[in-house]
mmCIF file of C-alpha atoms in Angstrom:
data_model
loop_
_atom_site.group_PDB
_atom_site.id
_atom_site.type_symbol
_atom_site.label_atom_id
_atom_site.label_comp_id
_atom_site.label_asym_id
_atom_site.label_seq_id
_atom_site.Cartn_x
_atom_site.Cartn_y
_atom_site.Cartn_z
ATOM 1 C CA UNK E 1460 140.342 124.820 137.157
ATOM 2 C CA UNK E 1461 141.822 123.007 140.251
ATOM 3 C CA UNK E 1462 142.576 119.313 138.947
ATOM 4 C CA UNK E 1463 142.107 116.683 142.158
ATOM 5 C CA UNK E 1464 143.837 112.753 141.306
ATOM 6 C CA UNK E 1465 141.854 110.586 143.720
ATOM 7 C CA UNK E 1466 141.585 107.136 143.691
ATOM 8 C CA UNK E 1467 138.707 105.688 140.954
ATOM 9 C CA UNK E 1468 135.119 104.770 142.576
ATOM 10 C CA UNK E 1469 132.821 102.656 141.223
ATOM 11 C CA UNK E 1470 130.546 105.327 140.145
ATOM 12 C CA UNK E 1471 134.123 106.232 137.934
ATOM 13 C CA UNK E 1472 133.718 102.797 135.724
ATOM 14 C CA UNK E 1473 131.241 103.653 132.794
ATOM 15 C CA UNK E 1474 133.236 106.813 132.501
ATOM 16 C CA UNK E 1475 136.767 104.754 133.091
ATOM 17 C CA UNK E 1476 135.563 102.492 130.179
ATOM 18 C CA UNK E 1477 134.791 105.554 127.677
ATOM 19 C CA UNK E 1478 138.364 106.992 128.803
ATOM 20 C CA UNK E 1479 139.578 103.667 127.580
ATOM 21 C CA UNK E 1480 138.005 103.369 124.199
ATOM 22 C CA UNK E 1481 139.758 107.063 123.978
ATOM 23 C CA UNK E 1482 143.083 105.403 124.751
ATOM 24 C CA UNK E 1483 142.838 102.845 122.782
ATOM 25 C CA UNK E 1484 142.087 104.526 119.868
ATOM 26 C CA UNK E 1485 145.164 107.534 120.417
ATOM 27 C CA UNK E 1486 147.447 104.473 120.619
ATOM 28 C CA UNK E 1487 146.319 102.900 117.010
ATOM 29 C CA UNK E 1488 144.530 99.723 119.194
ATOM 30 C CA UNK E 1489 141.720 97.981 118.783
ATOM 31 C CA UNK E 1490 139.801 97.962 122.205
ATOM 32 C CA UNK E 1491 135.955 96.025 122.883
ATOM 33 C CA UNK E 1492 134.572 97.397 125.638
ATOM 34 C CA UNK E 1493 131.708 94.810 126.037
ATOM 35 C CA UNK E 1494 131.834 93.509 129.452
ATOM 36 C CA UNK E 1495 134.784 95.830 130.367
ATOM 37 C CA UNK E 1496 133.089 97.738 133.010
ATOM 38 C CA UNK E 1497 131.961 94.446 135.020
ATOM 39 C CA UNK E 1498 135.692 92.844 134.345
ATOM 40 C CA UNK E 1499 136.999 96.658 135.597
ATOM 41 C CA UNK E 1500 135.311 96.340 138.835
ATOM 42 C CA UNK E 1501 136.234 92.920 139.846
ATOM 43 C CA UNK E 1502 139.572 93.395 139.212
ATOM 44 C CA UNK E 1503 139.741 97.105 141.216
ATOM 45 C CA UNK E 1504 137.212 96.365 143.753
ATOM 46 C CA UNK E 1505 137.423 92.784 144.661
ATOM 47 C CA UNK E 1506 139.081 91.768 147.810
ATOM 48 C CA UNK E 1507 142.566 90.792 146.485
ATOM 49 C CA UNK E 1508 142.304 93.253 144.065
ATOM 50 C CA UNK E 1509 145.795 94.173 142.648
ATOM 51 C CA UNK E 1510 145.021 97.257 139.617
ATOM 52 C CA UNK E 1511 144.952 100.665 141.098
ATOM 53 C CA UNK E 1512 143.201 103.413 139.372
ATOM 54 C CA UNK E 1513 143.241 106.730 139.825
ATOM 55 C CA UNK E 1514 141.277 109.273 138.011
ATOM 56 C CA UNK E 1515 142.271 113.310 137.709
ATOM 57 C CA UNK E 1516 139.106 114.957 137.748
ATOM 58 C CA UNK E 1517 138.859 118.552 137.330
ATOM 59 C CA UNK E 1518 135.266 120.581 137.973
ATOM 60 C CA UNK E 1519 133.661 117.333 138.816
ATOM 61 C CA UNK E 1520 134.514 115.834 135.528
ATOM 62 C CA UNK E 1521 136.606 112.814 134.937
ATOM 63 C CA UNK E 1522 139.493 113.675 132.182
ATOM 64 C CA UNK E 1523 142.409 111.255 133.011
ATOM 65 C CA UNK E 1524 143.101 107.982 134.171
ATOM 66 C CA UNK E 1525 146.024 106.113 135.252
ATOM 67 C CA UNK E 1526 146.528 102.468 136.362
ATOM 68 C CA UNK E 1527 148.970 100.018 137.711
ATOM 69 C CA UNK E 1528 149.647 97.443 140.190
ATOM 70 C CA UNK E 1529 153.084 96.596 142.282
ATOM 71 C CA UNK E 1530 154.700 93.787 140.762
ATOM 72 C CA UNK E 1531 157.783 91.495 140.865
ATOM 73 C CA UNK E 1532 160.842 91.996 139.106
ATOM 74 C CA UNK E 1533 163.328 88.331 139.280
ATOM 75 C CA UNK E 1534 166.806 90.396 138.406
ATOM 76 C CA UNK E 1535 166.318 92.932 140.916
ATOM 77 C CA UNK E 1536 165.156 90.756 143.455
ATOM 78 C CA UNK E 1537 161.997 93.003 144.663
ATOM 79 C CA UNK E 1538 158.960 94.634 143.686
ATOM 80 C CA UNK E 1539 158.703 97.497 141.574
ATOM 81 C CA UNK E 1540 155.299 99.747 140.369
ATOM 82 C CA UNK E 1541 153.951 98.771 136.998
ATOM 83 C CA UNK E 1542 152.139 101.747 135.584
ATOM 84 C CA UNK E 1543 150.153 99.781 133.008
ATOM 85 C CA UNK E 1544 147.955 102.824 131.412
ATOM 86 C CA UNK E 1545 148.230 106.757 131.899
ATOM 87 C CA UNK E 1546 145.896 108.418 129.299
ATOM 88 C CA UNK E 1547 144.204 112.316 129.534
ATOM 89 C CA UNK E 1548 141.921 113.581 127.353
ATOM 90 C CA UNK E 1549 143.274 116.288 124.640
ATOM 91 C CA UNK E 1550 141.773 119.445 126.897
ATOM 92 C CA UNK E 1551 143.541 118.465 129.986
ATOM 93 C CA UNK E 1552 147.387 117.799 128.703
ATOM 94 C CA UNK E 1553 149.964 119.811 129.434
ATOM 95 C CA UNK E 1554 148.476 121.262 132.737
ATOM 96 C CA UNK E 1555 150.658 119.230 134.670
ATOM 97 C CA UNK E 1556 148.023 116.138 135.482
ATOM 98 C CA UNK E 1557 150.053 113.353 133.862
ATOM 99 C CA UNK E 1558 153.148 114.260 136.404
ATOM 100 C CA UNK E 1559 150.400 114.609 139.262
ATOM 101 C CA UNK E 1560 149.158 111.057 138.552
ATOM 102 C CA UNK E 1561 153.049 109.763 138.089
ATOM 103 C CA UNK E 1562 153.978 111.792 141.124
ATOM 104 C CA UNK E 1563 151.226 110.152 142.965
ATOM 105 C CA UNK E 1564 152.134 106.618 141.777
ATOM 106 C CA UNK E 1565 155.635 107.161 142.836
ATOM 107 C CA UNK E 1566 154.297 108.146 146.762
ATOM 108 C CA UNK E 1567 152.033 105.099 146.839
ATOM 109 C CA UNK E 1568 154.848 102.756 145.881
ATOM 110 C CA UNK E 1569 157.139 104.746 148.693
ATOM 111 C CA UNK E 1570 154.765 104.531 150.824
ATOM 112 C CA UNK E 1571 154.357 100.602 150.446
ATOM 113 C CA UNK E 1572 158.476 100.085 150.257
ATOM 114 C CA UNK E 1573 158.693 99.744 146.637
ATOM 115 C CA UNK E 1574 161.267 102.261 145.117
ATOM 116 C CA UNK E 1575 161.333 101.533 141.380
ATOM 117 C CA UNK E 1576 158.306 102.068 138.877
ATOM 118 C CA UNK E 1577 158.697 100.699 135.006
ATOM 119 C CA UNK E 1578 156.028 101.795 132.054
ATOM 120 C CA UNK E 1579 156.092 101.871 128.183
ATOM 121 C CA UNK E 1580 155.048 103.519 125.847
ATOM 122 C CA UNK E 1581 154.191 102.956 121.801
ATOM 123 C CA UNK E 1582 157.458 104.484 119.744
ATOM 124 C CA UNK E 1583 154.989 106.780 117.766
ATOM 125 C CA UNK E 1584 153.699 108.199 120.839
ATOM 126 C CA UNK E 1585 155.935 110.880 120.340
ATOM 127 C CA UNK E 1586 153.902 113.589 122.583
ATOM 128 C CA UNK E 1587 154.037 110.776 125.401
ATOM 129 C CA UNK E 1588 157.715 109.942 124.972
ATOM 130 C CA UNK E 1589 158.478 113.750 125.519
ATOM 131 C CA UNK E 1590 156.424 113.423 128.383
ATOM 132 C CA UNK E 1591 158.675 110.517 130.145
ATOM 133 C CA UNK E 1592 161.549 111.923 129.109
ATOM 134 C CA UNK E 1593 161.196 114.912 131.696
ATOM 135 C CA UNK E 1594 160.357 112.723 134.669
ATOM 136 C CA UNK E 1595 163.883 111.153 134.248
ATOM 137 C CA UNK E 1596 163.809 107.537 132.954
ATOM 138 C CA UNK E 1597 166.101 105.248 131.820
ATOM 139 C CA UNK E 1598 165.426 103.832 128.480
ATOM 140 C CA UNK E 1599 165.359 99.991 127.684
ATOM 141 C CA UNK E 1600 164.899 98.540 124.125
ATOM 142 C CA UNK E 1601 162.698 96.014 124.234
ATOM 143 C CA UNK E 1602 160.126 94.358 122.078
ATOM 144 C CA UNK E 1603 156.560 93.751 123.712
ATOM 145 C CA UNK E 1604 155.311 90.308 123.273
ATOM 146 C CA UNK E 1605 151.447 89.525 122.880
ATOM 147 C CA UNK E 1606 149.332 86.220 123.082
ATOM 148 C CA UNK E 1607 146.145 86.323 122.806
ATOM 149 C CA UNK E 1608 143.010 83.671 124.001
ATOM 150 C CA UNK E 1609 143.828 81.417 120.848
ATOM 151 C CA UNK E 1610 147.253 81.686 120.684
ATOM 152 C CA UNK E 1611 148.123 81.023 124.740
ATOM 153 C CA UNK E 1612 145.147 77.550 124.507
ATOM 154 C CA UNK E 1613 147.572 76.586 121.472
ATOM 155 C CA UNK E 1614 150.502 77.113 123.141
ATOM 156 C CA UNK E 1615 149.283 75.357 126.085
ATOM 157 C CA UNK E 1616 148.087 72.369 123.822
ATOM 158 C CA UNK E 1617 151.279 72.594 122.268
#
C-alpha cells in the first residue's frame, strides 16, 4: 500500500486529534482533547500560523502525523526546524513513513534556508530512539522543563 505524506487539511483535524490521544497515551502522558480540534486549527490554519502538520496517509486513511514549526536558536545565531511530534500508528511502523515524514521536514526547512532540525524523544521510547539513531543525530543530555497554567500565573505573580 503506497503511503503519500501531504500536508494536514482541515478535514485531517478530528482524525489529527484521535492520532493524538494515541500519542499521548504510547508516551505514558496524560492528553484532554476537549477543545483540541478548534485550538488545532487556529494554530495550523490561521494566517500567521507557525505549526506544520503533515499527515502519511496510506489507502485514503490517515495513520501518522508529524508536526513542527521553524524556530530560533540564540547560540547558533539562526533558525533551525523544531519537529515537536512524529507519531504512527502500530500497523504502519517500520515501512519507512517516519523517515518519509523526517525526510520531508528536512526539504521544507532546505527549502526555506534553515539547515538544522532538533527533536526529543522520552528515554523509554526505546523503539523511537532506535529510530533517530539511524537518521544520524547528535545526542544532547538535557532535562525538559514544564510549567503549566498555574505554575507560569505563579511565577508571573511571583
Amino acid at each position: 500500500m503506497p503511503t503519500t505524506i501531504r500536508s494536514a487539511r482541515t478535514h485531517d483535524l478530528s482524525e489529527l486529534v484521535r492520532l493524538c490521544v494515541e500519542h499521548a497515551a504510547y508516551e505514558r502522558t496524560a492528553f484532554d482533547p476537549a477543545g483540541k480540534e478548534e485550538a488545532l486549527h487556529r494554530m495550523l490554519f490561521d494566517p500567521g500560523a507557525r505549526l506544520v502538520c503533515l499527515v502519511a496517509e496510506s489507502d485514503g486513511v490517515v495513520v501518522g502525523y508529524a508536526t513542527y514549526s521553524v524556530e530560533c536558536s540564540t547560540w547558533d545565531a539562526d533558525h533551525y526546524m523544531h519537529m515537536d511530534c512524529l507519531f504512527l500508528r502500530p500497523e504502519a511502523r517500520n515501512k519507512g513513513i517516519g523517515r518519509q515524514l523526517m525526510k520531508t521536514i528536512a526539504q521544507e526547512g532546505l527549502a526555506q534556508g534553515v539547515v538544522r532540525m532538533q527533536w526529543q524523544t522520552p528515554s523509554f521510547n526505546v523503539d523511537a530512539v532506535r529510530f533517530y539513531d539511524r537518521l544520524g543525530p547528535v545526542k544532547k543530555e538535557k532535562f525538559r522543563m514544564f510549567l503549566g497554567e498555574e505554575e507560569t500565573r505563579t511565577l508571573a505573580m511571583s
